[in-house]
Coordinates of N, CA and C in Angstrom, one line a residue:
M52 N 14.7 1.4 -43.6 CA 13.9 1.1 -42.5 C 14.7 0.4 -41.4
S53 N 14.7 0.9 -40.2 CA 15.5 0.5 -39.1 C 14.9 -0.7 -38.3
G54 N 13.6 -0.9 -38.4 CA 12.9 -1.9 -37.7 C 12.3 -1.4 -36.4
R55 N 12.6 -0.1 -36.1 CA 12.1 0.6 -34.9 C 10.8 1.3 -35.3
Y56 N 9.9 1.4 -34.4 CA 8.7 2.2 -34.6 C 9.1 3.7 -34.7
E57 N 8.7 4.3 -35.8 CA 9.1 5.7 -36.0 C 8.0 6.6 -35.9
G58 N 6.8 6.1 -35.5 CA 5.7 7.0 -35.3 C 5.1 7.6 -36.6
P59 N 4.0 8.3 -36.5 CA 3.4 8.8 -37.6 C 4.1 10.1 -38.2
D60 N 4.9 10.8 -37.3 CA 5.4 12.1 -37.7 C 6.9 12.1 -37.9
G61 N 7.6 11.0 -38.1 CA 9.0 11.1 -38.3 C 9.8 10.1 -37.7
P62 N 11.2 10.2 -37.8 CA 12.1 9.2 -37.4 C 12.1 9.1 -35.8
A63 N 12.6 7.9 -35.3 CA 12.7 7.7 -33.9 C 13.7 8.7 -33.3
G64 N 13.4 9.2 -32.1 CA 14.3 10.1 -31.5 C 13.9 11.6 -31.8
A65 N 13.1 11.8 -32.8 CA 12.7 13.2 -33.0 C 11.7 13.7 -32.1
A66 N 11.5 15.0 -31.9 CA 10.5 15.5 -31.0 C 9.1 15.1 -31.6
R67 N 8.3 14.6 -30.7 CA 6.9 14.3 -31.1 C 5.9 15.2 -30.4
A68 N 4.8 15.3 -31.0 CA 3.8 16.2 -30.4 C 3.3 15.6 -29.1
G69 N 3.2 16.5 -28.1 CA 2.8 16.0 -26.8 C 1.4 16.5 -26.6
L70 N 0.9 16.5 -25.3 CA -0.4 17.0 -25.0 C -0.6 18.4 -25.3
N71 N -1.7 18.8 -25.8 CA -2.0 20.2 -26.2 C -1.0 20.9 -27.0
G72 N -0.3 20.1 -27.9 CA 0.6 20.7 -28.8 C 2.0 20.9 -28.3
T73 N 2.3 20.6 -27.0 CA 3.7 20.7 -26.5 C 4.5 19.6 -27.0
A74 N 5.8 19.9 -27.1 CA 6.7 18.9 -27.7 C 7.6 18.3 -26.6
S75 N 7.9 17.0 -26.7 CA 8.7 16.3 -25.8 C 9.6 15.3 -26.6
A76 N 10.9 15.3 -26.3 CA 11.7 14.4 -27.1 C 11.4 12.9 -26.9
D77 N 10.8 12.5 -25.7 CA 10.5 11.1 -25.5 C 9.0 10.9 -25.7
G78 N 8.2 11.9 -26.0 CA 6.8 11.7 -26.2 C 6.0 11.9 -25.0
T79 N 6.6 12.1 -23.8 CA 5.9 12.3 -22.6 C 5.5 13.7 -22.4
P80 N 4.2 14.0 -22.2 CA 3.8 15.4 -22.1 C 4.5 16.1 -20.9
F81 N 4.9 17.3 -21.0 CA 5.5 18.0 -19.9 C 4.6 18.1 -18.7
G82 N 5.2 18.1 -17.5 CA 4.4 18.3 -16.3 C 3.8 17.0 -15.7
F83 N 3.9 15.9 -16.3 CA 3.4 14.7 -15.7 C 4.2 14.2 -14.5
D84 N 5.5 14.5 -14.5 CA 6.3 14.1 -13.3 C 5.7 14.7 -12.0
G85 N 5.2 15.9 -12.1 CA 4.7 16.5 -11.0 C 3.4 15.9 -10.4
L86 N 2.7 15.1 -11.3 CA 1.5 14.4 -10.9 C 1.7 13.1 -10.1
R87 N 3.0 12.6 -10.2 CA 3.2 11.3 -9.5 C 3.2 11.4 -8.0
E88 N 2.5 10.5 -7.4 CA 2.4 10.5 -6.0 C 2.9 9.1 -5.5
P89 N 3.6 9.0 -4.4 CA 4.0 7.7 -3.9 C 2.8 6.9 -3.6
M90 N 2.8 5.6 -3.8 CA 1.8 4.7 -3.4 C 1.6 4.6 -1.9
P91 N 0.4 4.7 -1.4 CA 0.2 4.6 0.1 C 0.8 3.3 0.6
V92 N 1.4 3.4 1.8 CA 2.0 2.2 2.4 C 1.0 1.1 2.6
D93 N -0.2 1.4 3.0 CA -1.2 0.4 3.3 C -2.2 0.1 2.2
L94 N -1.7 0.3 0.9 CA -2.6 0.1 -0.2 C -3.1 -1.3 -0.3
G95 N -2.3 -2.3 0.0 CA -2.7 -3.7 0.0 C -3.8 -4.0 1.0
I96 N -3.7 -3.4 2.2 CA -4.7 -3.6 3.2 C -6.0 -2.9 2.8
R97 N -5.9 -1.8 2.2 CA -7.1 -1.1 1.7 C -7.9 -1.9 0.7
I98 N -7.1 -2.5 -0.2 CA -7.7 -3.3 -1.3 C -8.4 -4.6 -0.7
L99 N -7.7 -5.2 0.3 CA -8.3 -6.4 0.9 C -9.6 -6.0 1.7
R100 N -9.6 -4.9 2.4 CA -10.8 -4.5 3.1 C -11.9 -4.2 2.1
R101 N -11.6 -3.6 1.0 CA -12.6 -3.2 0.0 C -13.2 -4.5 -0.6
A102 N -12.3 -5.5 -0.7 CA -12.8 -6.8 -1.3 C -13.5 -7.7 -0.3
G103 N -13.6 -7.2 0.9 CA -14.3 -8.0 2.0 C -13.5 -9.1 2.6
V104 N -12.2 -9.1 2.5 CA -11.3 -10.1 3.2 C -11.2 -9.7 4.6
A105 N -11.5 -10.7 5.5 CA -11.5 -10.4 6.9 C -10.1 -10.1 7.4
E106 N -10.0 -9.2 8.4 CA -8.7 -8.8 8.9 C -8.0 -9.9 9.6
R107 N -8.7 -10.9 10.1 CA -8.1 -12.0 10.8 C -7.3 -12.9 9.8
A108 N -7.5 -12.7 8.5 CA -6.8 -13.6 7.5 C -5.4 -13.2 7.2
Y109 N -5.0 -12.0 7.7 CA -3.6 -11.5 7.4 C -3.1 -10.7 8.6
D110 N -1.8 -10.5 8.6 CA -1.2 -9.6 9.6 C -0.7 -8.3 8.9
R111 N -0.5 -7.3 9.7 CA 0.1 -6.1 9.2 C 1.5 -5.9 9.9
Y112 N 2.4 -5.2 9.3 CA 3.6 -4.9 9.9 C 4.0 -3.5 9.6
S113 N 4.9 -2.9 10.5 CA 5.4 -1.6 10.3 C 6.9 -1.5 10.7
L114 N 7.5 -0.6 10.3 CA 8.9 -0.3 10.6 C 8.9 0.6 11.8
V115 N 9.5 0.2 12.9 CA 9.5 1.0 14.2 C 10.9 1.2 14.6
E116 N 11.2 2.5 15.0 CA 12.5 2.7 15.6 C 12.6 2.1 16.9
G117 N 13.6 1.3 17.1 CA 13.9 0.7 18.5 C 14.9 1.4 19.2
P118 N 15.2 1.1 20.4 CA 16.3 1.8 21.2 C 17.7 1.6 20.6
V119 N 17.9 0.5 19.9 CA 19.2 0.3 19.3 C 19.1 0.3 17.8
V120 N 18.2 -0.5 17.2 CA 18.1 -0.6 15.7 C 16.6 -0.5 15.4
A121 N 16.3 -0.3 14.2 CA 14.9 -0.3 13.7 C 14.4 -1.7 13.6
L122 N 13.1 -1.9 13.9 CA 12.5 -3.2 13.9 C 11.3 -3.3 12.9
F123 N 11.1 -4.5 12.4 CA 9.9 -4.8 11.7 C 9.0 -5.4 12.8
V124 N 7.8 -4.9 13.0 CA 6.9 -5.4 14.0 C 5.6 -5.8 13.3
A125 N 5.2 -7.1 13.4 CA 4.0 -7.5 12.8 C 2.9 -7.7 13.8
H126 N 1.7 -7.4 13.5 CA 0.6 -7.6 14.4 C -0.7 -8.0 13.7
G127 N -1.5 -8.7 14.4 CA -2.8 -9.1 13.8 C -3.7 -9.5 14.9
R128 N -5.0 -9.2 14.7 CA -6.0 -9.6 15.8 C -5.7 -9.0 17.1
G129 N -5.1 -7.8 17.1 CA -4.8 -7.0 18.4 C -3.6 -7.5 19.1
A130 N -2.8 -8.3 18.5 CA -1.6 -8.8 19.2 C -0.4 -8.8 18.3
V131 N 0.8 -8.6 19.0 CA 2.1 -8.7 18.2 C 2.3 -10.1 17.8
T132 N 2.5 -10.4 16.5 CA 2.7 -11.7 16.0 C 4.1 -12.0 15.5
G133 N 4.9 -11.0 15.5 CA 6.3 -11.2 15.1 C 7.1 -9.9 15.1
A134 N 8.4 -10.0 15.3 CA 9.2 -8.8 15.3 C 10.7 -9.3 15.0
G135 N 11.4 -8.4 14.4 CA 12.8 -8.7 14.2 C 13.5 -7.4 13.7
P136 N 14.8 -7.4 14.0 CA 15.6 -6.2 13.6 C 15.7 -6.1 12.1
V137 N 15.7 -4.9 11.6 CA 15.7 -4.7 10.1 C 17.0 -5.3 9.6
D138 N 18.1 -5.3 10.3 CA 19.4 -5.8 9.9 C 19.4 -7.3 9.6
G139 N 18.4 -8.0 10.2 CA 18.3 -9.4 10.1 C 17.6 -9.9 8.8
Y140 N 17.2 -9.0 8.0 CA 16.4 -9.3 6.8 C 17.0 -8.6 5.6
A141 N 16.9 -9.2 4.5 CA 17.4 -8.6 3.2 C 16.6 -7.4 2.8
G142 N 15.4 -7.3 3.3 CA 14.5 -6.2 3.0 C 13.1 -6.6 3.5
P143 N 12.1 -5.7 3.3 CA 10.7 -5.9 3.7 C 10.2 -7.2 3.1
E144 N 10.5 -7.5 1.8 CA 10.0 -8.7 1.2 C 10.5 -10.0 1.9
D145 N 11.7 -10.0 2.4 CA 12.3 -11.1 3.1 C 11.5 -11.3 4.5
F146 N 11.3 -10.2 5.2 CA 10.5 -10.2 6.4 C 9.1 -10.8 6.1
E147 N 8.4 -10.4 5.1 CA 7.1 -10.9 4.8 C 7.1 -12.4 4.5
E148 N 8.1 -12.8 3.7 CA 8.2 -14.2 3.4 C 8.5 -15.1 4.6
R149 N 9.4 -14.7 5.4 CA 9.7 -15.4 6.6 C 8.5 -15.4 7.6
H150 N 7.8 -14.3 7.7 CA 6.6 -14.3 8.6 C 5.6 -15.3 8.1
L151 N 5.4 -15.3 6.8 CA 4.4 -16.2 6.2 C 4.8 -17.7 6.5
L152 N 6.1 -18.0 6.4 CA 6.5 -19.4 6.6 C 6.4 -19.7 8.1
R153 N 6.6 -18.8 9.0 CA 6.5 -19.0 10.4 C 5.1 -19.1 11.0
T154 N 4.2 -18.2 10.5 CA 2.9 -18.1 11.0 C 1.8 -18.7 10.1
G155 N 2.1 -18.8 8.8 CA 1.0 -19.2 7.9 C 0.1 -18.1 7.5
R156 N 0.4 -16.8 7.9 CA -0.4 -15.7 7.5 C 0.5 -14.7 6.8
A157 N 0.0 -14.0 5.8 CA 0.7 -13.0 5.1 C 0.8 -11.8 6.0
A158 N 1.9 -11.1 5.8 CA 2.1 -9.8 6.5 C 2.2 -8.7 5.5
L159 N 1.3 -7.7 5.6 CA 1.2 -6.6 4.7 C 1.7 -5.3 5.3
P160 N 2.4 -4.4 4.6 CA 2.9 -3.2 5.2 C 1.7 -2.3 5.6
A161 N 1.8 -1.7 6.8 CA 0.8 -0.8 7.4 C 1.5 0.5 7.6
G162 N 0.7 1.5 7.7 CA 1.2 2.9 7.9 C 1.6 3.1 9.4
R163 N 0.9 2.5 10.3 CA 1.2 2.7 11.7 C 1.3 1.4 12.5
P164 N 2.1 1.4 13.5 CA 2.3 0.2 14.3 C 1.1 0.0 15.2
L165 N 1.0 -1.2 15.8 CA 0.0 -1.5 16.8 C 0.1 -0.5 17.9
P166 N -1.0 0.0 18.4 CA -1.0 1.0 19.5 C -0.3 0.3 20.7
G167 N 0.7 1.1 21.3 CA 1.4 0.6 22.4 C 2.8 0.1 22.1
V168 N 3.1 -0.2 20.9 CA 4.4 -0.7 20.5 C 5.5 0.3 20.7
V169 N 5.3 1.5 20.2 CA 6.3 2.6 20.2 C 6.6 2.9 21.7
G170 N 5.5 3.0 22.5 CA 5.7 3.3 23.9 C 6.5 2.2 24.6
A171 N 6.2 0.9 24.3 CA 6.8 -0.2 24.9 C 8.3 -0.2 24.6
L172 N 8.6 0.1 23.3 CA 10.1 0.2 22.9 C 10.8 1.3 23.6
R173 N 10.1 2.4 23.8 CA 10.7 3.6 24.4 C 11.0 3.4 25.9
T174 N 10.0 2.8 26.6 CA 10.1 2.7 28.0 C 10.6 1.3 28.5
G175 N 10.5 0.3 27.7 CA 10.9 -1.0 28.1 C 9.8 -1.8 28.8
R176 N 8.6 -1.2 28.9 CA 7.4 -1.8 29.5 C 6.4 -2.2 28.5
D177 N 6.1 -3.5 28.5 CA 5.2 -4.0 27.5 C 4.0 -4.7 28.1
R178 N 3.7 -4.5 29.3 CA 2.6 -5.2 30.0 C 1.2 -4.9 29.3
N179 N 1.1 -3.8 28.5 CA -0.2 -3.5 27.9 C -0.3 -4.1 26.5
L180 N 0.8 -4.8 26.1 CA 0.7 -5.5 24.7 C 0.3 -6.9 24.9
R181 N -0.4 -7.4 23.9 CA -0.7 -8.8 23.8 C 0.2 -9.5 22.8
Y182 N 0.6 -10.7 23.0 CA 1.4 -11.4 22.0 C 0.7 -12.7 21.6
D183 N 0.9 -13.0 20.3 CA 0.3 -14.2 19.7 C 1.6 -15.0 19.3
Y184 N 1.8 -16.1 20.1 CA 3.0 -16.9 19.8 C 2.7 -18.0 18.8
G185 N 1.5 -18.1 18.3 CA 1.1 -19.1 17.4 C 1.0 -20.5 18.1
A186 N 1.1 -21.5 17.4 CA 1.0 -22.9 18.0 C 2.3 -23.2 18.6
L187 N 2.3 -23.5 19.9 CA 3.5 -23.9 20.7 C 3.4 -25.4 20.8
P188 N 4.6 -26.0 20.8 CA 4.6 -27.4 21.1 C 4.0 -27.7 22.5
E189 N 3.4 -28.9 22.7 CA 2.7 -29.2 23.9 C 3.7 -29.0 25.1
S190 N 4.9 -29.3 25.0 CA 5.9 -29.2 26.1 C 6.1 -27.7 26.6
R191 N 5.8 -26.8 25.7 CA 6.0 -25.4 26.0 C 4.7 -24.6 26.3
S192 N 3.6 -25.3 26.1 CA 2.3 -24.6 26.2 C 1.8 -24.6 27.7
R193 N 2.5 -25.2 28.6 CA 2.0 -25.3 30.0 C 2.6 -24.2 30.8

């Protein structure tokens, strides 16, 4: 006895019966790889909406191609709440963590950026975008 689970039909590593009598060396029925679909980018947002969490409680962000480098652009409540070059972060999780520390709101991946962001990056005109700078020190709020 090797200490490994050998299943009801023989030693470990042998072909085992799969779904509908098909055999697979690792026990996985044939054809399941074709059923795998990537998780939707905005799955977290969908779950929060379904649970009744108000959209003002969190921000969303997307990856947007900029004129020089790609950018993470966060938005919430109809305004841009943060942005930064992808090169400045170790990855999406790093952007999310730093956004949370800076704003106090979680940033969740979204499928699409805030309307107007792509055009503003393309043309350099952002007068149609709103910005949420968060709490500014009193000396800068005037």
